[in-house]
Amino acid sequence: MMRTQWDLGLTCYKDFLGTNFSPDADLLQEMGKNVAGNLQAFMADPLGVGCVLLTSDNQIVLLKRSGECAEAPLLYDVPGGHPEPGEISGDALNASLFTPEAIVTEIFSSILREVRDEVNLPLHSLSAPLLLGVALNKHSHNRPSSEYLVRTELSGSEVTTLYNTGSQSEASESTQVHLVSHDQLMNMQQTNFWQDLAPSAKGCFLLYQDFVKRSCCTQC
């Protein structure tokens, strides 16, 4: 079994806007390289989460982002967001509660909550997340995002029906659900639709394609 080690700390959306998403982000990276030998030394780099959401009839769920979104407006994206430190310790952010076990649990739980809150799928319909890897978003100056495979026992049409009720808590973040077949995903770079994907979706799809290819090689 492969093991990974992540060095994490606390940050916030304000810090993200002032660093990774700042007009001066290139300058901050240059300073990081010169001062600390690390491009990301002065960046907030909040960890994101995203997933390939695979339905029972082998379709992948995408959401078209609202024009009101600051990042990747009007592009198609995978369900995702970020872990919430407050889920571990509440508003007080008690550092003693941030054990490695609690942090790992929150990271893996957060992607399931994002699927629930964005797509309107009940948690009991979702599988445990399988970590695919970590993607670095060049459009937000190497912001990292952990990407997963999550399966749902629901079909594509059932997912669409639940999404279209509009009762999900983060309904305002997207305007429509879009389904693509598994074969389409595996050849997405060769289609015009690739240009309509958010950078985060591209990173997630590339990791998934690599996972599928490695899985096939292992079985051969």
PDB file of N, CA and C in Angstrom, residues 17-68:
ATOM      1  N   LEU A  17      -7.059  34.734  -1.165  1.00  0.00           N
ATOM      2  CA  LEU A  17      -7.271  35.860  -2.081  1.00  0.00           C
ATOM      3  C   LEU A  17      -6.063  36.790  -2.119  1.00  0.00           C
ATOM      4  N   GLY A  18      -5.359  36.907  -0.988  1.00  0.00           N
ATOM      5  CA  GLY A  18      -4.210  37.808  -0.916  1.00  0.00           C
ATOM      6  C   GLY A  18      -2.910  37.203  -1.399  1.00  0.00           C
ATOM      7  N   THR A  19      -2.924  35.907  -1.727  1.00  0.00           N
ATOM      8  CA  THR A  19      -1.691  35.260  -2.180  1.00  0.00           C
ATOM      9  C   THR A  19      -1.924  34.533  -3.510  1.00  0.00           C
ATOM     10  N   ASN A  20      -2.441  33.312  -3.461  1.00  0.00           N
ATOM     11  CA  ASN A  20      -2.629  32.525  -4.679  1.00  0.00           C
ATOM     12  C   ASN A  20      -3.481  33.230  -5.721  1.00  0.00           C
ATOM     13  N   PHE A  21      -4.479  33.981  -5.277  1.00  0.00           N
ATOM     14  CA  PHE A  21      -5.431  34.618  -6.190  1.00  0.00           C
ATOM     15  C   PHE A  21      -5.162  36.113  -6.345  1.00  0.00           C
ATOM     16  N   SER A  22      -4.013  36.561  -5.866  1.00  0.00           N
ATOM     17  CA  SER A  22      -3.664  37.983  -5.898  1.00  0.00           C
ATOM     18  C   SER A  22      -3.072  38.375  -7.245  1.00  0.00           C
ATOM     19  N   PRO A  23      -3.272  39.625  -7.674  1.00  0.00           N
ATOM     20  CA  PRO A  23      -2.592  40.111  -8.883  1.00  0.00           C
ATOM     21  C   PRO A  23      -1.072  40.071  -8.739  1.00  0.00           C
ATOM     22  N   ASP A  24      -0.586  40.027  -7.479  1.00  0.00           N
ATOM     23  CA  ASP A  24       0.854  39.996  -7.221  1.00  0.00           C
ATOM     24  C   ASP A  24       1.370  38.589  -6.942  1.00  0.00           C
ATOM     25  N   ALA A  25       0.608  37.578  -7.314  1.00  0.00           N
ATOM     26  CA  ALA A  25       0.990  36.197  -6.994  1.00  0.00           C
ATOM     27  C   ALA A  25       2.329  35.809  -7.621  1.00  0.00           C
ATOM     28  N   ASP A  26       2.575  36.251  -8.859  1.00  0.00           N
ATOM     29  CA  ASP A  26       3.859  35.922  -9.491  1.00  0.00           C
ATOM     30  C   ASP A  26       5.017  36.504  -8.694  1.00  0.00           C
ATOM     31  N   LEU A  27       4.848  37.718  -8.205  1.00  0.00           N
ATOM     32  CA  LEU A  27       5.882  38.357  -7.395  1.00  0.00           C
ATOM     33  C   LEU A  27       6.101  37.594  -6.089  1.00  0.00           C
ATOM     34  N   LEU A  28       5.014  37.162  -5.466  1.00  0.00           N
ATOM     35  CA  LEU A  28       5.131  36.405  -4.221  1.00  0.00           C
ATOM     36  C   LEU A  28       5.864  35.085  -4.450  1.00  0.00           C
ATOM     37  N   GLN A  29       5.592  34.443  -5.576  1.00  0.00           N
ATOM     38  CA  GLN A  29       6.299  33.203  -5.877  1.00  0.00           C
ATOM     39  C   GLN A  29       7.782  33.460  -6.122  1.00  0.00           C
ATOM     40  N   GLU A  30       8.087  34.543  -6.806  1.00  0.00           N
ATOM     41  CA  GLU A  30       9.491  34.882  -7.050  1.00  0.00           C
ATOM     42  C   GLU A  30      10.213  35.168  -5.732  1.00  0.00           C
ATOM     43  N   MET A  31       9.538  35.879  -4.823  1.00  0.00           N
ATOM     44  CA  MET A  31      10.122  36.135  -3.504  1.00  0.00           C
ATOM     45  C   MET A  31      10.352  34.833  -2.750  1.00  0.00           C
ATOM     46  N   GLY A  32       9.372  33.933  -2.826  1.00  0.00           N
ATOM     47  CA  GLY A  32       9.520  32.638  -2.165  1.00  0.00           C
ATOM     48  C   GLY A  32      10.719  31.869  -2.689  1.00  0.00           C
ATOM     49  N   LYS A  33      10.911  31.910  -4.009  1.00  0.00           N
ATOM     50  CA  LYS A  33      12.044  31.216  -4.616  1.00  0.00           C
ATOM     51  C   LYS A  33      13.364  31.823  -4.165  1.00  0.00           C
ATOM     52  N   ASN A  34      13.430  33.164  -4.135  1.00  0.00           N
ATOM     53  CA  ASN A  34      14.677  33.840  -3.801  1.00  0.00           C
ATOM     54  C   ASN A  34      15.009  33.786  -2.314  1.00  0.00           C
ATOM     55  N   VAL A  35      13.981  33.891  -1.475  1.00  0.00           N
ATOM     56  CA  VAL A  35      14.206  33.973  -0.030  1.00  0.00           C
ATOM     57  C   VAL A  35      14.285  32.589   0.618  1.00  0.00           C
ATOM     58  N   ALA A  36      13.396  31.696   0.197  1.00  0.00           N
ATOM     59  CA  ALA A  36      13.294  30.399   0.869  1.00  0.00           C
ATOM     60  C   ALA A  36      13.593  29.214  -0.036  1.00  0.00           C
ATOM     61  N   GLY A  37      13.889  29.462  -1.307  1.00  0.00           N
ATOM     62  CA  GLY A  37      14.129  28.359  -2.225  1.00  0.00           C
ATOM     63  C   GLY A  37      12.881  27.552  -2.517  1.00  0.00           C
ATOM     64  N   ASN A  38      11.708  28.183  -2.351  1.00  0.00           N
ATOM     65  CA  ASN A  38      10.426  27.493  -2.518  1.00  0.00           C
ATOM     66  C   ASN A  38       9.416  28.471  -3.101  1.00  0.00           C
ATOM     67  N   LEU A  39       8.944  28.190  -4.317  1.00  0.00           N
ATOM     68  CA  LEU A  39       7.977  29.076  -4.959  1.00  0.00           C
ATOM     69  C   LEU A  39       6.751  29.331  -4.098  1.00  0.00           C
ATOM     70  N   GLN A  40       6.350  28.343  -3.287  1.00  0.00           N
ATOM     71  CA  GLN A  40       5.096  28.429  -2.538  1.00  0.00           C
ATOM     72  C   GLN A  40       5.286  28.926  -1.112  1.00  0.00           C
ATOM     73  N   ALA A  41       6.476  29.377  -0.762  1.00  0.00           N
ATOM     74  CA  ALA A  41       6.766  29.740   0.634  1.00  0.00           C
ATOM     75  C   ALA A  41       5.845  30.835   1.167  1.00  0.00           C
ATOM     76  N   PHE A  42       5.416  31.758   0.314  1.00  0.00           N
ATOM     77  CA  PHE A  42       4.576  32.872   0.759  1.00  0.00           C
ATOM     78  C   PHE A  42       3.134  32.754   0.262  1.00  0.00           C
ATOM     79  N   MET A  43       2.729  31.553  -0.137  1.00  0.00           N
ATOM     80  CA  MET A  43       1.374  31.340  -0.635  1.00  0.00           C
ATOM     81  C   MET A  43       0.536  30.629   0.417  1.00  0.00           C
ATOM     82  N   ALA A  44      -0.747  30.939   0.451  1.00  0.00           N
ATOM     83  CA  ALA A  44      -1.642  30.291   1.417  1.00  0.00           C
ATOM     84  C   ALA A  44      -1.849  28.820   1.067  1.00  0.00           C
ATOM     85  N   ASP A  45      -1.964  28.509  -0.224  1.00  0.00           N
ATOM     86  CA  ASP A  45      -2.121  27.131  -0.707  1.00  0.00           C
ATOM     87  C   ASP A  45      -3.180  26.338   0.057  1.00  0.00           C
ATOM     88  N   PRO A  46      -4.408  26.847   0.177  1.00  0.00           N
ATOM     89  CA  PRO A  46      -5.444  26.061   0.864  1.00  0.00           C
ATOM     90  C   PRO A  46      -5.732  24.771   0.109  1.00  0.00           C
ATOM     91  N   LEU A  47      -5.837  23.668   0.831  1.00  0.00           N
ATOM     92  CA  LEU A  47      -6.074  22.372   0.199  1.00  0.00           C
ATOM     93  C   LEU A  47      -7.521  22.271  -0.266  1.00  0.00           C
ATOM     94  N   GLY A  48      -7.704  22.004  -1.538  1.00  0.00           N
ATOM     95  CA  GLY A  48      -9.040  21.767  -2.065  1.00  0.00           C
ATOM     96  C   GLY A  48      -9.328  20.285  -2.140  1.00  0.00           C
ATOM     97  N   VAL A  49     -10.581  19.952  -2.422  1.00  0.00           N
ATOM     98  CA  VAL A  49     -10.977  18.569  -2.672  1.00  0.00           C
ATOM     99  C   VAL A  49     -11.893  18.556  -3.893  1.00  0.00           C
ATOM    100  N   GLY A  50     -11.810  17.506  -4.669  1.00  0.00           N
ATOM    101  CA  GLY A  50     -12.682  17.342  -5.829  1.00  0.00           C
ATOM    102  C   GLY A  50     -12.822  15.860  -6.119  1.00  0.00           C
ATOM    103  N   CYS A  51     -13.786  15.498  -6.957  1.00  0.00           N
ATOM    104  CA  CYS A  51     -13.959  14.073  -7.215  1.00  0.00           C
ATOM    105  C   CYS A  51     -14.556  13.795  -8.587  1.00  0.00           C
ATOM    106  N   VAL A  52     -14.157  12.646  -9.135  1.00  0.00           N
ATOM    107  CA  VAL A  52     -14.892  12.021 -10.219  1.00  0.00           C
ATOM    108  C   VAL A  52     -16.073  11.314  -9.559  1.00  0.00           C
ATOM    109  N   LEU A  53     -17.270  11.807  -9.823  1.00  0.00           N
ATOM    110  CA  LEU A  53     -18.489  11.227  -9.253  1.00  0.00           C
ATOM    111  C   LEU A  53     -19.089  10.301 -10.296  1.00  0.00           C
ATOM    112  N   LEU A  54     -19.029   8.988 -10.026  1.00  0.00           N
ATOM    113  CA  LEU A  54     -19.419   7.969 -10.994  1.00  0.00           C
ATOM    114  C   LEU A  54     -20.764   7.362 -10.606  1.00  0.00           C
ATOM    115  N   THR A  55     -21.730   7.433 -11.523  1.00  0.00           N
ATOM    116  CA  THR A  55     -23.071   6.926 -11.248  1.00  0.00           C
ATOM    117  C   THR A  55     -23.125   5.414 -11.442  1.00  0.00           C
ATOM    118  N   SER A  56     -24.250   4.825 -11.047  1.00  0.00           N
ATOM    119  CA  SER A  56     -24.410   3.379 -11.160  1.00  0.00           C
ATOM    120  C   SER A  56     -24.454   2.913 -12.614  1.00  0.00           C
ATOM    121  N   ASP A  57     -24.818   3.813 -13.526  1.00  0.00           N
ATOM    122  CA  ASP A  57     -24.826   3.462 -14.947  1.00  0.00           C
ATOM    123  C   ASP A  57     -23.619   4.049 -15.680  1.00  0.00           C
ATOM    124  N   ASN A  58     -22.534   4.245 -14.920  1.00  0.00           N
ATOM    125  CA  ASN A  58     -21.217   4.556 -15.495  1.00  0.00           C
ATOM    126  C   ASN A  58     -21.161   5.915 -16.194  1.00  0.00           C
ATOM    127  N   GLN A  59     -21.812   6.905 -15.598  1.00  0.00           N
ATOM    128  CA  GLN A  59     -21.720   8.273 -16.093  1.00  0.00           C
ATOM    129  C   GLN A  59     -21.012   9.136 -15.054  1.00  0.00           C
ATOM    130  N   ILE A  60     -20.376  10.193 -15.530  1.00  0.00           N
ATOM    131  CA  ILE A  60     -19.630  11.089 -14.651  1.00  0.00           C
ATOM    132  C   ILE A  60     -20.394  12.402 -14.543  1.00  0.00           C
ATOM    133  N   VAL A  61     -20.494  12.896 -13.318  1.00  0.00           N
ATOM    134  CA  VAL A  61     -21.308  14.073 -13.019  1.00  0.00           C
ATOM    135  C   VAL A  61     -20.443  15.332 -13.028  1.00  0.00           C
ATOM    136  N   LEU A  62     -20.847  16.302 -13.839  1.00  0.00           N
ATOM    137  CA  LEU A  62     -20.214  17.616 -13.870  1.00  0.00           C
ATOM    138  C   LEU A  62     -21.248  18.678 -13.542  1.00  0.00           C
ATOM    139  N   LEU A  63     -20.771  19.802 -13.042  1.00  0.00           N
ATOM    140  CA  LEU A  63     -21.639  20.942 -12.751  1.00  0.00           C
ATOM    141  C   LEU A  63     -21.137  22.162 -13.508  1.00  0.00           C
ATOM    142  N   LYS A  64     -22.049  22.921 -14.100  1.00  0.00           N
ATOM    143  CA  LYS A  64     -21.658  24.173 -14.744  1.00  0.00           C
ATOM    144  C   LYS A  64     -21.640  25.270 -13.698  1.00  0.00           C
ATOM    145  N   ARG A  65     -20.487  25.857 -13.498  1.00  0.00           N
ATOM    146  CA  ARG A  65     -20.324  26.849 -12.451  1.00  0.00           C
ATOM    147  C   ARG A  65     -21.083  28.136 -12.779  1.00  0.00           C
ATOM    148  N   SER A  66     -21.627  28.747 -11.755  1.00  0.00           N
ATOM    149  CA  SER A  66     -22.361  29.994 -11.910  1.00  0.00           C
ATOM    150  C   SER A  66     -21.427  31.112 -12.381  1.00  0.00           C
ATOM    151  N   GLY A  67     -21.997  32.074 -13.077  1.00  0.00           N
ATOM    152  CA  GLY A  67     -21.234  33.251 -13.473  1.00  0.00           C
ATOM    153  C   GLY A  67     -20.828  34.114 -12.307  1.00  0.00           C
ATOM    154  N   GLU A  68     -21.410  33.867 -11.136  1.00  0.00           N
ATOM    155  CA  GLU A  68     -21.081  34.635  -9.930  1.00  0.00           C
ATOM    156  C   GLU A  68     -19.862  34.071  -9.205  1.00  0.00           C
TER     157      GLU A  68
END
